[in-house]
Tab-separated table of C-alpha atoms and ligand atoms in Angstrom:
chain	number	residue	atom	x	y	z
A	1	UNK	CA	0.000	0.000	0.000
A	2	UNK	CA	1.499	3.218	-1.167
A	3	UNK	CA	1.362	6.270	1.399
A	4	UNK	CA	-0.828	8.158	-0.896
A	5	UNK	CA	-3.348	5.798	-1.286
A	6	UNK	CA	-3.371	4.889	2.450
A	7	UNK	CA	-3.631	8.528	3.001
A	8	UNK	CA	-7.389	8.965	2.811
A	9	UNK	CA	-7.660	6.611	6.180
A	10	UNK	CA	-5.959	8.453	8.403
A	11	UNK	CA	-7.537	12.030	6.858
A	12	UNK	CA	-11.052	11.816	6.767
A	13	UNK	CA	-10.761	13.852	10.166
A	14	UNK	CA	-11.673	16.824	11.391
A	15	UNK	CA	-11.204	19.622	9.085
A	16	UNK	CA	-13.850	22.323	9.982
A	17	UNK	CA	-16.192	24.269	7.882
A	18	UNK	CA	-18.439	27.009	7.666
A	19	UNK	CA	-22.133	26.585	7.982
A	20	UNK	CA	-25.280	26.411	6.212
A	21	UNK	CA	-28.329	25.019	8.290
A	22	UNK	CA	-30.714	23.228	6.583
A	23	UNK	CA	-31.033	20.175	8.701
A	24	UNK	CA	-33.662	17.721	7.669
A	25	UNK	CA	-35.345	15.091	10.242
A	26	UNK	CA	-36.950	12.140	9.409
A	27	UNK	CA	-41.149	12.109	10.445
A	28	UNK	CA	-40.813	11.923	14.083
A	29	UNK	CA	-43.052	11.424	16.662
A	30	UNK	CA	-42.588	14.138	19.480
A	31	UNK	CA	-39.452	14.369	21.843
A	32	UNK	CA	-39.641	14.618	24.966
A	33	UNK	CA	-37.574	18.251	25.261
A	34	UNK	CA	-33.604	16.890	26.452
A	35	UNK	CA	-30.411	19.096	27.670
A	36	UNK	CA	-28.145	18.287	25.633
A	37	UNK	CA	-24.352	19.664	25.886
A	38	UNK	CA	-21.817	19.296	22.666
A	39	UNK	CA	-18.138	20.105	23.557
A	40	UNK	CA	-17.779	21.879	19.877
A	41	UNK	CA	-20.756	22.900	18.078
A	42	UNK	CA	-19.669	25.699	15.772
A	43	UNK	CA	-17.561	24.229	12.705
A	44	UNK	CA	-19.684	21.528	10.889
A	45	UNK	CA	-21.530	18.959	11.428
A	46	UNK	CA	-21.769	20.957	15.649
A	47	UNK	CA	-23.588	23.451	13.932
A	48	UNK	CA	-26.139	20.655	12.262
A	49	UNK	CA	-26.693	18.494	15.290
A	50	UNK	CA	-27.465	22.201	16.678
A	51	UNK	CA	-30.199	22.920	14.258
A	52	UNK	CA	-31.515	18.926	14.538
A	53	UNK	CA	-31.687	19.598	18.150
A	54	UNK	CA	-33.368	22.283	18.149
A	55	UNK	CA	-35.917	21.370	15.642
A	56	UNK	CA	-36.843	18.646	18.073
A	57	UNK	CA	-37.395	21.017	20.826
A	58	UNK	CA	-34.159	20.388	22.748
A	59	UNK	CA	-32.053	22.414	24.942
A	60	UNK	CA	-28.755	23.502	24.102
A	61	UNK	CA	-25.626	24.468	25.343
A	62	UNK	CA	-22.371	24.829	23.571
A	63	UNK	CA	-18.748	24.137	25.476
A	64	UNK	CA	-15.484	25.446	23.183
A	65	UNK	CA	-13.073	28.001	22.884
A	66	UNK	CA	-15.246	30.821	21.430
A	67	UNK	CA	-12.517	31.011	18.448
A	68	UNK	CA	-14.422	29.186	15.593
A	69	UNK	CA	-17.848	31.151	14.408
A	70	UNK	CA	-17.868	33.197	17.646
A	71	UNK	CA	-21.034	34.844	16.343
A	72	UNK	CA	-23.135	31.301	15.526
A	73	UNK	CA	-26.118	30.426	17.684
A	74	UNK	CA	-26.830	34.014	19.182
A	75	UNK	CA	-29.374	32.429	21.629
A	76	UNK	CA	-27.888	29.519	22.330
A	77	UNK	CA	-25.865	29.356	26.109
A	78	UNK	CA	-22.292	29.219	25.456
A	79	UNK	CA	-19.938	27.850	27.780
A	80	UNK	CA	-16.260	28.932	27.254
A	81	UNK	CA	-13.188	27.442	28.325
A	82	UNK	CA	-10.504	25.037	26.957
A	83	UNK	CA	-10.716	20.984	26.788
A	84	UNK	CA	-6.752	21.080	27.107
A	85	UNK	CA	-7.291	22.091	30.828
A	86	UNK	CA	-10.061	24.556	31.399
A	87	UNK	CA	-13.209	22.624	31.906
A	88	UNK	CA	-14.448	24.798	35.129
A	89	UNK	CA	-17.298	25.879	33.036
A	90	UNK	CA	-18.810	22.519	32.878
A	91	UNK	CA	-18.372	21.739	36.645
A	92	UNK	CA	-21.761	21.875	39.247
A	93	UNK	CA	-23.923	21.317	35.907
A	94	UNK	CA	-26.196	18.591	34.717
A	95	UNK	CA	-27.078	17.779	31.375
A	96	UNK	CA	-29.208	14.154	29.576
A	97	UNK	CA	-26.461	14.057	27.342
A	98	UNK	CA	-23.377	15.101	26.373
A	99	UNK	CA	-22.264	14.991	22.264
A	100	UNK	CA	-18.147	15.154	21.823
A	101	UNK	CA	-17.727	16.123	18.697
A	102	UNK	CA	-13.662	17.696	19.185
A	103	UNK	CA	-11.945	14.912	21.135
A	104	UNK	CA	-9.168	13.132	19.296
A	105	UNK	CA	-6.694	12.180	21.791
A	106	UNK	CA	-7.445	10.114	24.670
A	107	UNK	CA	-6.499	11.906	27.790
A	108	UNK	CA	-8.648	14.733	27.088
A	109	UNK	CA	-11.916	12.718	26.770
A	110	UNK	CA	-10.972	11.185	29.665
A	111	UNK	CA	-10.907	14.234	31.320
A	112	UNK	CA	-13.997	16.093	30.158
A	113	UNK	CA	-15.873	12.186	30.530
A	114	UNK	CA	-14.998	11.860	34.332
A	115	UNK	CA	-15.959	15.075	35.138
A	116	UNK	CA	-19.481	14.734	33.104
A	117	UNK	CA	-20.114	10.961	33.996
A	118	UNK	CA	-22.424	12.006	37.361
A	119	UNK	CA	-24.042	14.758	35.786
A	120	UNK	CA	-25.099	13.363	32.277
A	121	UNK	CA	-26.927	10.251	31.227
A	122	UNK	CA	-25.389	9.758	27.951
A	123	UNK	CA	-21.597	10.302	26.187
A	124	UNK	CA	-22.111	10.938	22.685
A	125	UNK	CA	-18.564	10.612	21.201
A	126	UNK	CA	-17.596	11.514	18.108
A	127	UNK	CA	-15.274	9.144	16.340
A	128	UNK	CA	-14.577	7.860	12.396
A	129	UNK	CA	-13.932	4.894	10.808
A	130	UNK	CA	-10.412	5.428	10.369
A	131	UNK	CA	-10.337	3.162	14.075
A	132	UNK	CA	-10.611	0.945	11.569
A	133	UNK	CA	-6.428	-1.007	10.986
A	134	UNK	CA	-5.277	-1.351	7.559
A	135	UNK	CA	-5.730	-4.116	4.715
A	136	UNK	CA	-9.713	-4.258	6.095
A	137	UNK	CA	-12.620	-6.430	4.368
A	138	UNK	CA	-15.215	-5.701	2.841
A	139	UNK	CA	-18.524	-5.605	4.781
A	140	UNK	CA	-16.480	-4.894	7.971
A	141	UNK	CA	-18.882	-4.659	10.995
A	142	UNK	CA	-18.264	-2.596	14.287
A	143	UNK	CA	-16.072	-5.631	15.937
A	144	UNK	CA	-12.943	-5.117	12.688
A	145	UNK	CA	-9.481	-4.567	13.901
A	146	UNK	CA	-8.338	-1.623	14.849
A	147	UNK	CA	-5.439	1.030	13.893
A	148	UNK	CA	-3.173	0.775	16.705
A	149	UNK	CA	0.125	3.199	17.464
A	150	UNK	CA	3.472	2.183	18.898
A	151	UNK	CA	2.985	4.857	22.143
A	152	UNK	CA	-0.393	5.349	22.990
A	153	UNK	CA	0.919	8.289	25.159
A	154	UNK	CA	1.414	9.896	22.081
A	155	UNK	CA	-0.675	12.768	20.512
A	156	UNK	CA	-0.145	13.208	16.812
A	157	UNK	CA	-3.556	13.460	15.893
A	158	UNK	CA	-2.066	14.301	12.149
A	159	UNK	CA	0.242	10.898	12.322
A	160	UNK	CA	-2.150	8.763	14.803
A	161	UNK	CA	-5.452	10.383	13.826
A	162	UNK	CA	-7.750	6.451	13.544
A	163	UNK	CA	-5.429	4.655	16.664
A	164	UNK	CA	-6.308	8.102	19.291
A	165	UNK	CA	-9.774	7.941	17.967
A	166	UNK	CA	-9.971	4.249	18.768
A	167	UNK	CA	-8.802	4.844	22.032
A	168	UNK	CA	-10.887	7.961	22.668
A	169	UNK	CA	-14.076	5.562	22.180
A	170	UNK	CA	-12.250	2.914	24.768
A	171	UNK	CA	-11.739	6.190	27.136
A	172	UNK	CA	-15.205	7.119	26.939
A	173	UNK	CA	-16.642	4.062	27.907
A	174	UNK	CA	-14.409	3.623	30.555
A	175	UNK	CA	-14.999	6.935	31.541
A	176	UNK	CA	-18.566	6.488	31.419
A	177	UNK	CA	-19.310	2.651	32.895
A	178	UNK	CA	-21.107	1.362	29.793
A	179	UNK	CA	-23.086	5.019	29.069
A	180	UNK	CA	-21.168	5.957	25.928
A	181	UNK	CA	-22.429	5.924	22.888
A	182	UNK	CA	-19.667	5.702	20.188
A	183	UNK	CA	-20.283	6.642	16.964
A	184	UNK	CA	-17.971	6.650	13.532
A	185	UNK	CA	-18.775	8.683	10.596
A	186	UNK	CA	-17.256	7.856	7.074
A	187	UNK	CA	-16.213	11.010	5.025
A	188	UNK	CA	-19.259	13.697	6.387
A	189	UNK	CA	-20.149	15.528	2.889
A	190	UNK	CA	-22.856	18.048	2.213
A	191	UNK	CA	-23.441	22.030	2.923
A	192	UNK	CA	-21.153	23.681	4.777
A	193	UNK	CA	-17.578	20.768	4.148
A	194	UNK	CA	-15.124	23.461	3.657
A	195	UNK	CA	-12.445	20.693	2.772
A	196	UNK	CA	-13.907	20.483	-0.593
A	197	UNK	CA	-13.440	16.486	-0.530
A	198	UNK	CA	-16.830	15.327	-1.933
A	199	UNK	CA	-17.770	18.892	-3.525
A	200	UNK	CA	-14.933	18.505	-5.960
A	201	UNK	CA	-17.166	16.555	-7.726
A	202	UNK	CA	-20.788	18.528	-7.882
A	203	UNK	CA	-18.776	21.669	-8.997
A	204	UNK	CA	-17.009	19.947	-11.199
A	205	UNK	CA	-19.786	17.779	-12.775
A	206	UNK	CA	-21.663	21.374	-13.178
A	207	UNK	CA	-19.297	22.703	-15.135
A	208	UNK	CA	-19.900	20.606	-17.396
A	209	UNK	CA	-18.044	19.245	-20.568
A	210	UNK	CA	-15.572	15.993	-20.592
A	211	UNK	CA	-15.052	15.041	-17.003
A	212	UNK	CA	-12.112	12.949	-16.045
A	213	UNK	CA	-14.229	9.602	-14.510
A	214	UNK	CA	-11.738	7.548	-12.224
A	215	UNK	CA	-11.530	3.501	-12.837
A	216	UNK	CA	-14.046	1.213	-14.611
A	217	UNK	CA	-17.361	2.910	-12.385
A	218	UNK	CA	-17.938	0.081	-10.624
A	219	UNK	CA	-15.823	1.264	-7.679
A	220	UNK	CA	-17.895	1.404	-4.336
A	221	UNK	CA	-18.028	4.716	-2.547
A	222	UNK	CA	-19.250	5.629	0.834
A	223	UNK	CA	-19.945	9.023	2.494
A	224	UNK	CA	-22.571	10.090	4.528
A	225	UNK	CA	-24.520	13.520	4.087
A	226	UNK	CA	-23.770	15.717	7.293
A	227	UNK	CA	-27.797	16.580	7.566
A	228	UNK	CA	-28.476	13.064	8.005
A	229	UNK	CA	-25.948	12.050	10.484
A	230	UNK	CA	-26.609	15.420	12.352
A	231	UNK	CA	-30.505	14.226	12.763
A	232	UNK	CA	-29.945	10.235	13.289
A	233	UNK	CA	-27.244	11.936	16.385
A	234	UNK	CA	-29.969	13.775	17.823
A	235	UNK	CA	-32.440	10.207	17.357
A	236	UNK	CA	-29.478	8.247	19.636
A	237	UNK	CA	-29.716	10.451	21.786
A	238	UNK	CA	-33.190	10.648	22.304
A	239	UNK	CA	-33.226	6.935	22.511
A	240	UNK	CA	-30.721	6.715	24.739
A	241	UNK	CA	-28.130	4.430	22.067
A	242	UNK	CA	-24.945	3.136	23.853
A	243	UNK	CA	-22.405	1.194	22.378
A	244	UNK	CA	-20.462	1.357	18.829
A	245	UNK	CA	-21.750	2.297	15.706
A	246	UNK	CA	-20.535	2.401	11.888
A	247	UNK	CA	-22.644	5.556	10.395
A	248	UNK	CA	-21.558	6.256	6.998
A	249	UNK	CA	-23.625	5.688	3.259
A	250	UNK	CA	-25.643	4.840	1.892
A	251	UNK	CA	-27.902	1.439	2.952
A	252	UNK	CA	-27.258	-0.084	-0.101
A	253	UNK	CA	-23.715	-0.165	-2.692
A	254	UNK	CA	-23.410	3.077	-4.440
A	255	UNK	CA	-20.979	2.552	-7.052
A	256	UNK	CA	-18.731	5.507	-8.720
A	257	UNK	CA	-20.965	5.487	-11.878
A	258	UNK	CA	-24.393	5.850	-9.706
A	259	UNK	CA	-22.788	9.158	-7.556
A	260	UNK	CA	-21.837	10.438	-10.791
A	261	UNK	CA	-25.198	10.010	-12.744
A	262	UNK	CA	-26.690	10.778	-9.879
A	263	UNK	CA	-24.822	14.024	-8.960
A	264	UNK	CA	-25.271	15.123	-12.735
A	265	UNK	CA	-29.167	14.148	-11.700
A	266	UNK	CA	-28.732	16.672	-9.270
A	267	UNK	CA	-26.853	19.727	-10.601
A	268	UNK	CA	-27.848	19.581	-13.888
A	269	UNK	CA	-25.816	20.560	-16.971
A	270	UNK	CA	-24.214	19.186	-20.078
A	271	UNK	CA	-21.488	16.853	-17.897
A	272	UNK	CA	-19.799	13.841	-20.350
A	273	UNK	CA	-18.128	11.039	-18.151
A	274	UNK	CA	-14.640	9.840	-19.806
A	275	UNK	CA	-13.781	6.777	-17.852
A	276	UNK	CA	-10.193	6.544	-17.237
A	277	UNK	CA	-8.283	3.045	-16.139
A	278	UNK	CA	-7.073	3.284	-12.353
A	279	UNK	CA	-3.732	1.882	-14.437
A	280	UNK	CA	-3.271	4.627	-16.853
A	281	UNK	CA	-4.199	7.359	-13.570
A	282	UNK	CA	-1.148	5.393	-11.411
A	283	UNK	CA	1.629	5.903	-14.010
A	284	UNK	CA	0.131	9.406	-14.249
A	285	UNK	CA	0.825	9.879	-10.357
A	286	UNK	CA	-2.279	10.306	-10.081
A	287	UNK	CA	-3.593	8.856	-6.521
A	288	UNK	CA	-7.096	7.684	-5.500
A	289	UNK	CA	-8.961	9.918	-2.762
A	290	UNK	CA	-6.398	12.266	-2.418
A	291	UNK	CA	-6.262	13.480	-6.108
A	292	UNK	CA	-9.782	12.251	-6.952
A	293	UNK	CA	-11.708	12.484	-3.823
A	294	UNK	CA	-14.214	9.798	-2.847
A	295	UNK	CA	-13.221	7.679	-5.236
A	296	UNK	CA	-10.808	4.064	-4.151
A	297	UNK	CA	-10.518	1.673	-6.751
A	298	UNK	CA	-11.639	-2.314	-6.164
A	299	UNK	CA	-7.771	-3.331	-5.946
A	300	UNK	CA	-6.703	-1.417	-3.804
A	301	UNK	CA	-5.232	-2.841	-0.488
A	302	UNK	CA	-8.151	-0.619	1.235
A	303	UNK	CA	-11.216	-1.261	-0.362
A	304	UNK	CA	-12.514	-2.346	3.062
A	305	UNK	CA	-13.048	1.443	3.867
A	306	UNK	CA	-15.677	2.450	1.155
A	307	UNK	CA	-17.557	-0.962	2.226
A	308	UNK	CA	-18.223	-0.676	5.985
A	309	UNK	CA	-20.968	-2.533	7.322
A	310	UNK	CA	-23.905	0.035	8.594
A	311	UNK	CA	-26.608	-2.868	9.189
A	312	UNK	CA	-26.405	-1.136	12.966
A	313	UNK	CA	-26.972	2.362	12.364
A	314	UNK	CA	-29.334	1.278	10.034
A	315	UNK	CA	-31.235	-0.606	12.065
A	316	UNK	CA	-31.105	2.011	15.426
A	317	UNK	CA	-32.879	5.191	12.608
A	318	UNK	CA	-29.814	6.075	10.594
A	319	UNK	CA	-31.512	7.310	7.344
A	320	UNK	CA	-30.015	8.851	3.740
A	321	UNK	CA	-31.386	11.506	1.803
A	322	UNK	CA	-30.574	10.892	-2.175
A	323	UNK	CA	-26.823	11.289	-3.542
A	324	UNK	CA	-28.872	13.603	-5.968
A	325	UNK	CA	-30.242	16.034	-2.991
A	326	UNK	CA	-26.941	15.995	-1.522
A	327	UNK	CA	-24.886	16.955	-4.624
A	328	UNK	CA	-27.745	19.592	-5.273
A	329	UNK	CA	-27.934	21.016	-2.281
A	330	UNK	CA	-23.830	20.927	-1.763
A	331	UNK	CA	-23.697	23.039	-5.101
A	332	UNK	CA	-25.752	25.492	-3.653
A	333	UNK	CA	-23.817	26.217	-0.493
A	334	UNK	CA	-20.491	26.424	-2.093
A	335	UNK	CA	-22.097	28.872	-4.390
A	336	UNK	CA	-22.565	31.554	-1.327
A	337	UNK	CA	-18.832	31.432	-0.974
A	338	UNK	CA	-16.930	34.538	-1.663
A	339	UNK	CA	-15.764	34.022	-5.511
A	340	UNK	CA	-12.247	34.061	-5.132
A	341	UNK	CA	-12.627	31.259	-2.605
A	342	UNK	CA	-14.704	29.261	-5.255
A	343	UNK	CA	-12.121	30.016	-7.482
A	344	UNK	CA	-9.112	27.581	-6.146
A	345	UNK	CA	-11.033	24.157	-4.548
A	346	UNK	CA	-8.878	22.382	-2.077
A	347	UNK	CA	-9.568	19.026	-2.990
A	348	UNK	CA	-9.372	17.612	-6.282
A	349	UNK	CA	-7.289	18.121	-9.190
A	350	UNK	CA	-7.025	21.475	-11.146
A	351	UNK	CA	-9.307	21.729	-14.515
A	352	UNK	CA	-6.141	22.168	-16.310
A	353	UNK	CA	-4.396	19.070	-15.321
A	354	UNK	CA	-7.542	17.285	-15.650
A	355	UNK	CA	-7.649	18.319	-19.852
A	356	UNK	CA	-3.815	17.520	-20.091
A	357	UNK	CA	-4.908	13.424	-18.336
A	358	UNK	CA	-7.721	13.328	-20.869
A	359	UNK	CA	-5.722	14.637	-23.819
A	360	UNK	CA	-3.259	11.885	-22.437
A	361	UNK	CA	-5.534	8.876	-22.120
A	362	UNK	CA	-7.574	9.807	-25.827
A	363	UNK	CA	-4.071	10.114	-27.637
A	364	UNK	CA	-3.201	6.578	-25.839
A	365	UNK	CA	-6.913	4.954	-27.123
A	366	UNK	CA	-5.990	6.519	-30.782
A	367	UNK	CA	-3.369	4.702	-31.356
B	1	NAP	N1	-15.119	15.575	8.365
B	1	NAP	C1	-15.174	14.279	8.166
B	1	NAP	O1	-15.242	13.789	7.034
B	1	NAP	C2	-15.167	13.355	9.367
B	1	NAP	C3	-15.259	11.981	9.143
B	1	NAP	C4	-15.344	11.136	10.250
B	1	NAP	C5	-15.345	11.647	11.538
B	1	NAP	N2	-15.249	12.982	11.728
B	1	NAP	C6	-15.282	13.500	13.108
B	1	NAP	O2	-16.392	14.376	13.197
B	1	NAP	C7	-16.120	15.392	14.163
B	1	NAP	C8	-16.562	16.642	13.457
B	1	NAP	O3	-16.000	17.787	13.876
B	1	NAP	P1	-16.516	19.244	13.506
B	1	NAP	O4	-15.284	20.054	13.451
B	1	NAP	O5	-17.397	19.245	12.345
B	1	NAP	O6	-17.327	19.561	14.874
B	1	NAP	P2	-17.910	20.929	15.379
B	1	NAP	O7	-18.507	20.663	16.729
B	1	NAP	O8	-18.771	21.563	14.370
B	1	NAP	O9	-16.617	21.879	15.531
B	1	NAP	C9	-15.534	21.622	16.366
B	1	NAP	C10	-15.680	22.432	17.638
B	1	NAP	O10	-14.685	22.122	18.575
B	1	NAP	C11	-14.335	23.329	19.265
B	1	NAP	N3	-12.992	23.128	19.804
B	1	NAP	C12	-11.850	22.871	19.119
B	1	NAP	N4	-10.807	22.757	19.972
B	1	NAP	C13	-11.322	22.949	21.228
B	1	NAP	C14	-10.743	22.956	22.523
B	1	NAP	N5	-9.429	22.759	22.711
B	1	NAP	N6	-11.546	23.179	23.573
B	1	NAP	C15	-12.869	23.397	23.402
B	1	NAP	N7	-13.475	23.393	22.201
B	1	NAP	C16	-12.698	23.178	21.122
B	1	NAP	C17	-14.415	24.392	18.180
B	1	NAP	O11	-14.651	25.682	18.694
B	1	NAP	P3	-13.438	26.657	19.101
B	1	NAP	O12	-12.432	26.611	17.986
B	1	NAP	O13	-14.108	27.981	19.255
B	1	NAP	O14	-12.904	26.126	20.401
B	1	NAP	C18	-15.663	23.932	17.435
B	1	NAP	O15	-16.831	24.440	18.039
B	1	NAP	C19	-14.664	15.239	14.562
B	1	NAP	O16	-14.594	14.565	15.813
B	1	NAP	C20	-14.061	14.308	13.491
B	1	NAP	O17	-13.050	13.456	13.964
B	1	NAP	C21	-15.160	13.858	10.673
């Protein structure tokens, strides 16, 4: 396994993002109105389990620094302080659940856990499945191995990012005698992802034209609109989930071909796929996920990761709008972004080095 195309498993962390609240719930009958406390709450998918929340009635309060959005959530209580040490704020308060959503090395969930575990029911903690070790099977279910580091004591969440996570969930449930409720995203997509990962590919299917298509399409993908994980958070918590959960999309195989179709479905426009062998792309140097976003091809040492068992989540609520919705609705929030931000994407590769791989790979078919 080459580094680049291991990189995706250690990376689909925590980069932040602005916001754009348009949470949608699945029919629900009425909650009974919770306090619910999430350590985080203003990058991305914070600021949707806020709005889920809330749309259910329950009461909020946010715990962080006050750096990120500052101005978000004007009438929602805000607790500052620091989870590196500063956690006075949450002392002498009570809470039905608590949702971590920025702890990725152990010893700080630990410490914000302890102090919460007599005064909330519930520890939602946020995790991924990069816990997940490498070389993993398809149709892996919550019991797969796990990444593990040579020092646990360290705290490179850059280097370590899947083993802390892994034993941030173990730290929570210590923490919390059985009340934690751990659950791991795949890559979160949708409104408000300022890493650009998964909107690479609505802007660039909008655009229109001959679009560079990685592999055969029959590649699997997985990724989970931030809306719905937002809303089936706020469900676990009302039912009071414990345990581990897988939580990425969607129920059923969604090949690269179907989130293509069904992204054009979505945006619209004049979009031509050119399907280009996962051989010709690797002598290009051009690397699955972190080049082309999303996409791993079927050979690859890691195809385990774009075919995680959900049956759980699934079962317990966990619900996916359509990959048409989400690339429609992810088009529309990147265009409210200042232009010259829209102007250089962070994920992805650049339209002209896209036209010089195509002009590559039709001069190879002519001859
Ligand atoms: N993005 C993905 O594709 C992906 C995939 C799988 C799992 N995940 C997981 O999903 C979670 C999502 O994170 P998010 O950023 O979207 O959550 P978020 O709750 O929207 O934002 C992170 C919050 O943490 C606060 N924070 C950061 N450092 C802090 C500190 N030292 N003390 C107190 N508060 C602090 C930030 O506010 P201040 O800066 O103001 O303190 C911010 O409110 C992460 O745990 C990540 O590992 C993400």
């Amino acid at each position: 396994m080459d580094h680049k195309r291991r990189e995706f498993v250690k990376t689909t962390a925590w980069a932040g993002a602005g916001v754009a609240l348009t949470a949608a719930l699945p029919v629900l009958s009425k909650a009974k109105p919770m306090k619910i406390l999430i350590l985080g709450g203003t990058a991305f998918l914070g600021p949707q389990i806020v709005e889920a929340a809330v749309a259910r009635s329950h009461v909020l309060t946010l715990f962080n620094r006050g750096k990120t959005n500052p101005g978000l959530f004007p009438d929602i209580e805000k607790l500052h302080g620091d989870r590196n040490g500063d956690l006075k704020s949450l002392e002498g308060r009570k809470w039905d659940a608590v949702i971590d959503t920025s702890g990725f090395v152990p010893r700080l969930v630990t410490m914000s856990a302890e102090l919460l575990a007599p005064n909330v029911k519930q520890y939602v903690f946020i995790s991924t499945i990069s816990v997940f070790g490498e070389g993993l099977k398809a149709g892996t279910a919550e019991d797969g191995p796990l990444a593990t580091m040579p020092d646990e004591s360290n705290e490179e969440v850059a280097k370590y990012y899947g083993a802390l996570k892994a034993l941030c969930e173990k730290a929570a449930d210590k923490a919390m005698s059985g009340r934690a409720w751990n659950v791991r995203p795949g890559l979160i997509v949708g409104p408000g992802d300022k890493t650009d990962r998964y909107t690479y590919w609505p802007v660039r299917v909008a655009r229109g034209g001959d679009v560079l298509a990685p592999g055969d399409g029959k590649d699997p993908v997985q990724y989970i609109d931030v809306r719905d994980l937002a809303s089936w958070i706020v469900l676990g918590v009302e039912r009071d989930l414990t345990g581990t959960y897988n939580a990425t999309g969607p129920a059923k195989t969604l090949t690269m071909k179907a989130m293509l179709d069904a992204i054009k479905k979505g945006v619209g426009g004049d979009a031509k796929f050119t399907w280009v062998p996962t051989e010709f792309l690797d002598k290009q140097n051009v690397a699955p996920w972190s080049d082309l976003p999303v996409w791993v091809p079927s050979d690859n040492g890691e195809v385990g990761f774009t075919q995680i068992n959900c049956a759980k989540a699934i079962a317990a609520g966990l619900t996916f709008r359509s990959a048409a919705v989400t690339a429609k609705d992810t088009l529309a929030w990147f265009k409210t972004l200042p232009v010259d931000r829209r102007g250089k994407l962070l994920a992805g590769i650049s339209a002209e080095k896209e036209r010089e791989l195509l002009a590559a790979w039709h001069a190879q078919k002519a001859k």
